Amino acid sequence: MASFCALDLAVHHYAKNLQVMTFGQPRIGNAAFASYYSERVPNTIRVTNYHDIVPHLPPYYSYFPRKTYHHFPTEVWLYKLEYESLIYTAERICDGSGEDPTCSRSVMGNSISDHLVYYGVNLQAETWNPCRIVTDPRLARYRMTDPVGNIILSKNPTSSFLKLKSDGMADTV
């Protein structure tokens, strides 16, 4: 979501000097999208953690490079170094390809627990709650919910955007 938001800010709102850092991001587009994104939001860092499963999704198919999902650069890979009974976490700044075979692609992405902790910070929620949209307090007067709890943002909250069919004609609700 952070990457899509940054791209939207760059393309539609002409934001400059955006800086994005994601943790355990999946592949979100093909190589053409990765190139497009990198041109518009060049200051992006994807941090991946050892065997985290999520950065390996959707799978990368090297036999179909133009049709497969592809990460955009730059990846920082956190991996484990073991010396006798000690285990250290090390960082590697990967090449600019987005799919460096010596970084997270060098291991099997098979760990959910590696996705939940980055830099020693547990990213898992304490309790399960439904997602909520965080909005600027200045938008609160435009916010309302429909009968089933969906959030509606409208500058004219008294008019409806829903159309129902009745007697073969569309009416405004």
mmCIF file of C-alpha atoms in Angstrom:
data_model
loop_
_atom_site.group_PDB
_atom_site.id
_atom_site.type_symbol
_atom_site.label_atom_id
_atom_site.label_comp_id
_atom_site.label_asym_id
_atom_site.label_seq_id
_atom_site.Cartn_x
_atom_site.Cartn_y
_atom_site.Cartn_z
ATOM 1 C CA MET A 1 0.000 0.000 0.000
ATOM 2 C CA ALA A 2 2.831 2.404 0.817
ATOM 3 C CA SER A 3 4.319 1.973 -2.658
ATOM 4 C CA PHE A 4 0.993 2.519 -4.411
ATOM 5 C CA CYS A 5 0.361 5.586 -2.257
ATOM 6 C CA ALA A 6 3.805 7.024 -3.067
ATOM 7 C CA LEU A 7 3.310 6.416 -6.789
ATOM 8 C CA ASP A 8 -0.091 8.102 -6.640
ATOM 9 C CA LEU A 9 1.425 11.110 -4.862
ATOM 10 C CA ALA A 10 4.191 11.347 -7.465
ATOM 11 C CA VAL A 11 2.001 10.913 -10.553
ATOM 12 C CA HIS A 12 -1.283 12.613 -9.647
ATOM 13 C CA HIS A 13 -0.216 15.138 -7.018
ATOM 14 C CA TYR A 14 3.263 15.940 -8.373
ATOM 15 C CA ALA A 15 4.964 15.254 -5.032
ATOM 16 C CA LYS A 16 8.747 15.521 -5.185
ATOM 17 C CA ASN A 17 11.506 13.888 -3.137
ATOM 18 C CA LEU A 18 9.334 11.088 -1.782
ATOM 19 C CA GLN A 19 11.111 8.556 0.410
ATOM 20 C CA VAL A 20 9.571 5.127 0.909
ATOM 21 C CA MET A 21 10.686 2.226 3.077
ATOM 22 C CA THR A 22 8.698 -1.008 3.159
ATOM 23 C CA PHE A 23 9.166 -4.135 5.248
ATOM 24 C CA GLY A 24 8.400 -7.522 3.715
ATOM 25 C CA GLN A 25 6.683 -6.184 0.621
ATOM 26 C CA PRO A 26 5.367 -8.665 -1.959
ATOM 27 C CA ARG A 27 5.963 -8.222 -5.687
ATOM 28 C CA ILE A 28 3.305 -5.796 -6.916
ATOM 29 C CA GLY A 29 3.850 -5.555 -10.656
ATOM 30 C CA ASN A 30 5.817 -6.766 -13.651
ATOM 31 C CA ALA A 31 9.228 -5.493 -14.828
ATOM 32 C CA ALA A 32 7.622 -2.609 -16.765
ATOM 33 C CA PHE A 33 5.772 -1.492 -13.638
ATOM 34 C CA ALA A 34 8.962 -1.792 -11.550
ATOM 35 C CA SER A 35 10.788 0.431 -14.053
ATOM 36 C CA TYR A 36 7.922 2.967 -14.140
ATOM 37 C CA TYR A 37 7.785 3.053 -10.341
ATOM 38 C CA SER A 38 11.575 3.436 -10.010
ATOM 39 C CA GLU A 39 11.604 6.442 -12.354
ATOM 40 C CA ARG A 40 8.911 8.258 -10.387
ATOM 41 C CA VAL A 41 9.795 7.209 -6.822
ATOM 42 C CA PRO A 42 13.554 6.552 -6.932
ATOM 43 C CA ASN A 43 14.137 6.880 -3.167
ATOM 44 C CA THR A 44 12.530 3.572 -2.240
ATOM 45 C CA ILE A 45 14.018 0.890 -0.032
ATOM 46 C CA ARG A 46 12.487 -2.562 0.387
ATOM 47 C CA VAL A 47 13.695 -4.300 3.529
ATOM 48 C CA THR A 48 13.407 -8.095 3.454
ATOM 49 C CA ASN A 49 14.067 -10.422 6.376
ATOM 50 C CA TYR A 50 15.880 -13.742 5.930
ATOM 51 C CA HIS A 51 13.314 -16.402 4.910
ATOM 52 C CA ASP A 52 10.254 -14.073 4.974
ATOM 53 C CA ILE A 53 7.618 -15.684 2.754
ATOM 54 C CA VAL A 54 5.864 -12.488 1.614
ATOM 55 C CA PRO A 55 8.653 -10.979 -0.572
ATOM 56 C CA HIS A 56 8.637 -14.286 -2.490
ATOM 57 C CA LEU A 57 4.992 -13.793 -3.483
ATOM 58 C CA PRO A 58 3.755 -13.906 -6.157
ATOM 59 C CA PRO A 59 6.538 -16.243 -7.347
ATOM 60 C CA TYR A 60 9.227 -14.997 -9.729
ATOM 61 C CA TYR A 61 9.492 -17.058 -12.924
ATOM 62 C CA SER A 62 12.889 -16.436 -14.525
ATOM 63 C CA TYR A 63 11.747 -18.241 -17.708
ATOM 64 C CA PHE A 64 9.108 -15.544 -18.313
ATOM 65 C CA PRO A 65 10.893 -12.303 -17.345
ATOM 66 C CA ARG A 66 8.438 -9.961 -19.076
ATOM 67 C CA LYS A 67 5.336 -11.696 -17.767
ATOM 68 C CA THR A 68 6.326 -12.474 -14.175
ATOM 69 C CA TYR A 69 5.935 -10.244 -11.141
ATOM 70 C CA HIS A 70 9.106 -8.283 -10.398
ATOM 71 C CA HIS A 71 10.395 -6.298 -7.407
ATOM 72 C CA PHE A 72 11.633 -2.774 -7.871
ATOM 73 C CA PRO A 73 15.012 -1.762 -6.410
ATOM 74 C CA THR A 74 16.554 -1.186 -3.830
ATOM 75 C CA GLU A 75 16.463 -4.211 -1.524
ATOM 76 C CA VAL A 76 18.151 -4.370 1.879
ATOM 77 C CA TRP A 77 18.261 -7.998 2.962
ATOM 78 C CA LEU A 78 18.501 -8.919 6.647
ATOM 79 C CA TYR A 79 20.076 -12.348 7.075
ATOM 80 C CA LYS A 80 21.599 -14.437 9.829
ATOM 81 C CA LEU A 81 25.310 -15.071 10.354
ATOM 82 C CA GLU A 82 26.109 -17.941 12.691
ATOM 83 C CA TYR A 83 29.419 -18.376 14.476
ATOM 84 C CA GLU A 84 29.538 -21.309 16.876
ATOM 85 C CA SER A 85 26.648 -20.619 19.305
ATOM 86 C CA LEU A 86 26.212 -16.960 18.322
ATOM 87 C CA ILE A 87 23.744 -15.688 15.750
ATOM 88 C CA TYR A 88 24.087 -12.205 14.297
ATOM 89 C CA THR A 89 21.727 -10.336 12.004
ATOM 90 C CA ALA A 90 23.566 -8.749 9.092
ATOM 91 C CA GLU A 91 22.393 -6.375 6.332
ATOM 92 C CA ARG A 92 23.219 -6.566 2.669
ATOM 93 C CA ILE A 93 22.407 -3.774 0.224
ATOM 94 C CA CYS A 94 21.504 -5.670 -2.911
ATOM 95 C CA ASP A 95 22.107 -4.804 -6.549
ATOM 96 C CA GLY A 96 19.719 -2.449 -8.332
ATOM 97 C CA SER A 97 17.865 -5.132 -10.258
ATOM 98 C CA GLY A 98 15.123 -5.702 -7.703
ATOM 99 C CA GLU A 99 15.672 -9.454 -8.104
ATOM 100 C CA ASP A 100 19.254 -9.902 -6.845
ATOM 101 C CA PRO A 101 19.964 -13.665 -6.719
ATOM 102 C CA THR A 102 22.421 -13.154 -3.819
ATOM 103 C CA CYS A 103 19.833 -11.566 -1.508
ATOM 104 C CA SER A 104 16.382 -12.806 -0.466
ATOM 105 C CA ARG A 105 16.101 -14.781 -3.715
ATOM 106 C CA SER A 106 19.066 -16.869 -2.536
ATOM 107 C CA VAL A 107 16.929 -18.521 0.152
ATOM 108 C CA MET A 108 13.602 -20.273 0.255
ATOM 109 C CA GLY A 109 10.823 -17.925 1.336
ATOM 110 C CA ASN A 110 9.110 -20.222 3.803
ATOM 111 C CA SER A 111 8.823 -18.335 7.087
ATOM 112 C CA ILE A 112 5.826 -16.446 8.380
ATOM 113 C CA SER A 113 7.648 -15.629 11.633
ATOM 114 C CA ASP A 114 10.401 -13.818 9.662
ATOM 115 C CA HIS A 115 7.652 -11.611 8.240
ATOM 116 C CA LEU A 116 6.432 -10.606 11.704
ATOM 117 C CA VAL A 117 9.703 -9.268 13.145
ATOM 118 C CA TYR A 118 11.982 -6.689 11.496
ATOM 119 C CA TYR A 119 15.003 -5.146 13.249
ATOM 120 C CA GLY A 120 13.796 -6.779 16.483
ATOM 121 C CA VAL A 121 10.425 -5.024 16.314
ATOM 122 C CA ASN A 122 7.362 -7.272 16.448
ATOM 123 C CA LEU A 123 5.049 -6.042 13.689
ATOM 124 C CA GLN A 124 2.188 -8.367 14.638
ATOM 125 C CA ALA A 125 -0.864 -6.754 16.218
ATOM 126 C CA GLU A 126 -1.584 -7.553 19.875
ATOM 127 C CA THR A 127 -5.267 -8.064 19.111
ATOM 128 C CA TRP A 128 -7.255 -8.529 15.932
ATOM 129 C CA ASN A 129 -9.342 -5.564 14.836
ATOM 130 C CA PRO A 130 -10.980 -4.665 11.548
ATOM 131 C CA CYS A 131 -9.035 -2.279 9.329
ATOM 132 C CA ARG A 132 -9.915 1.349 9.663
ATOM 133 C CA ILE A 133 -9.114 4.199 7.331
ATOM 134 C CA VAL A 134 -6.955 6.872 8.933
ATOM 135 C CA THR A 135 -8.000 10.276 7.667
ATOM 136 C CA ASP A 136 -7.047 13.839 8.339
ATOM 137 C CA PRO A 137 -9.314 15.364 11.031
ATOM 138 C CA ARG A 138 -10.246 18.115 8.558
ATOM 139 C CA LEU A 139 -12.023 15.437 6.477
ATOM 140 C CA ALA A 140 -14.183 14.244 9.383
ATOM 141 C CA ARG A 141 -17.135 16.433 8.351
ATOM 142 C CA TYR A 142 -17.219 14.673 4.959
ATOM 143 C CA ARG A 143 -17.175 11.183 6.462
ATOM 144 C CA MET A 144 -20.217 8.996 6.993
ATOM 145 C CA THR A 145 -20.967 5.290 6.943
ATOM 146 C CA ASP A 146 -23.628 3.346 5.097
ATOM 147 C CA PRO A 147 -25.951 0.879 6.895
ATOM 148 C CA VAL A 148 -23.401 -1.971 6.688
ATOM 149 C CA GLY A 149 -20.429 0.080 7.959
ATOM 150 C CA ASN A 150 -18.695 1.066 4.703
ATOM 151 C CA ILE A 151 -17.010 4.455 4.904
ATOM 152 C CA ILE A 152 -18.207 7.111 2.479
ATOM 153 C CA LEU A 153 -16.252 10.309 1.899
ATOM 154 C CA SER A 154 -18.258 12.968 0.101
ATOM 155 C CA LYS A 155 -18.211 16.767 -0.054
ATOM 156 C CA ASN A 156 -21.988 16.573 -0.371
ATOM 157 C CA PRO A 157 -22.965 13.878 2.161
ATOM 158 C CA THR A 158 -26.689 14.475 1.752
ATOM 159 C CA SER A 159 -26.729 13.302 -1.870
ATOM 160 C CA SER A 160 -26.344 9.620 -2.603
ATOM 161 C CA PHE A 161 -24.057 8.068 -5.160
ATOM 162 C CA LEU A 162 -25.999 4.799 -5.261
ATOM 163 C CA LYS A 163 -28.307 4.007 -8.134
ATOM 164 C CA LEU A 164 -30.960 1.334 -7.860
ATOM 165 C CA LYS A 165 -33.022 -0.141 -10.658
ATOM 166 C CA SER A 166 -36.752 0.232 -10.190
ATOM 167 C CA ASP A 167 -39.312 -0.240 -12.933
ATOM 168 C CA GLY A 168 -36.535 -0.474 -15.518
ATOM 169 C CA MET A 169 -35.209 3.020 -14.746
ATOM 170 C CA ALA A 170 -32.284 4.104 -12.611
ATOM 171 C CA ASP A 171 -33.223 6.347 -9.708
ATOM 172 C CA THR A 172 -31.050 8.151 -7.222
ATOM 173 C CA VAL A 173 -31.429 6.810 -3.733
#
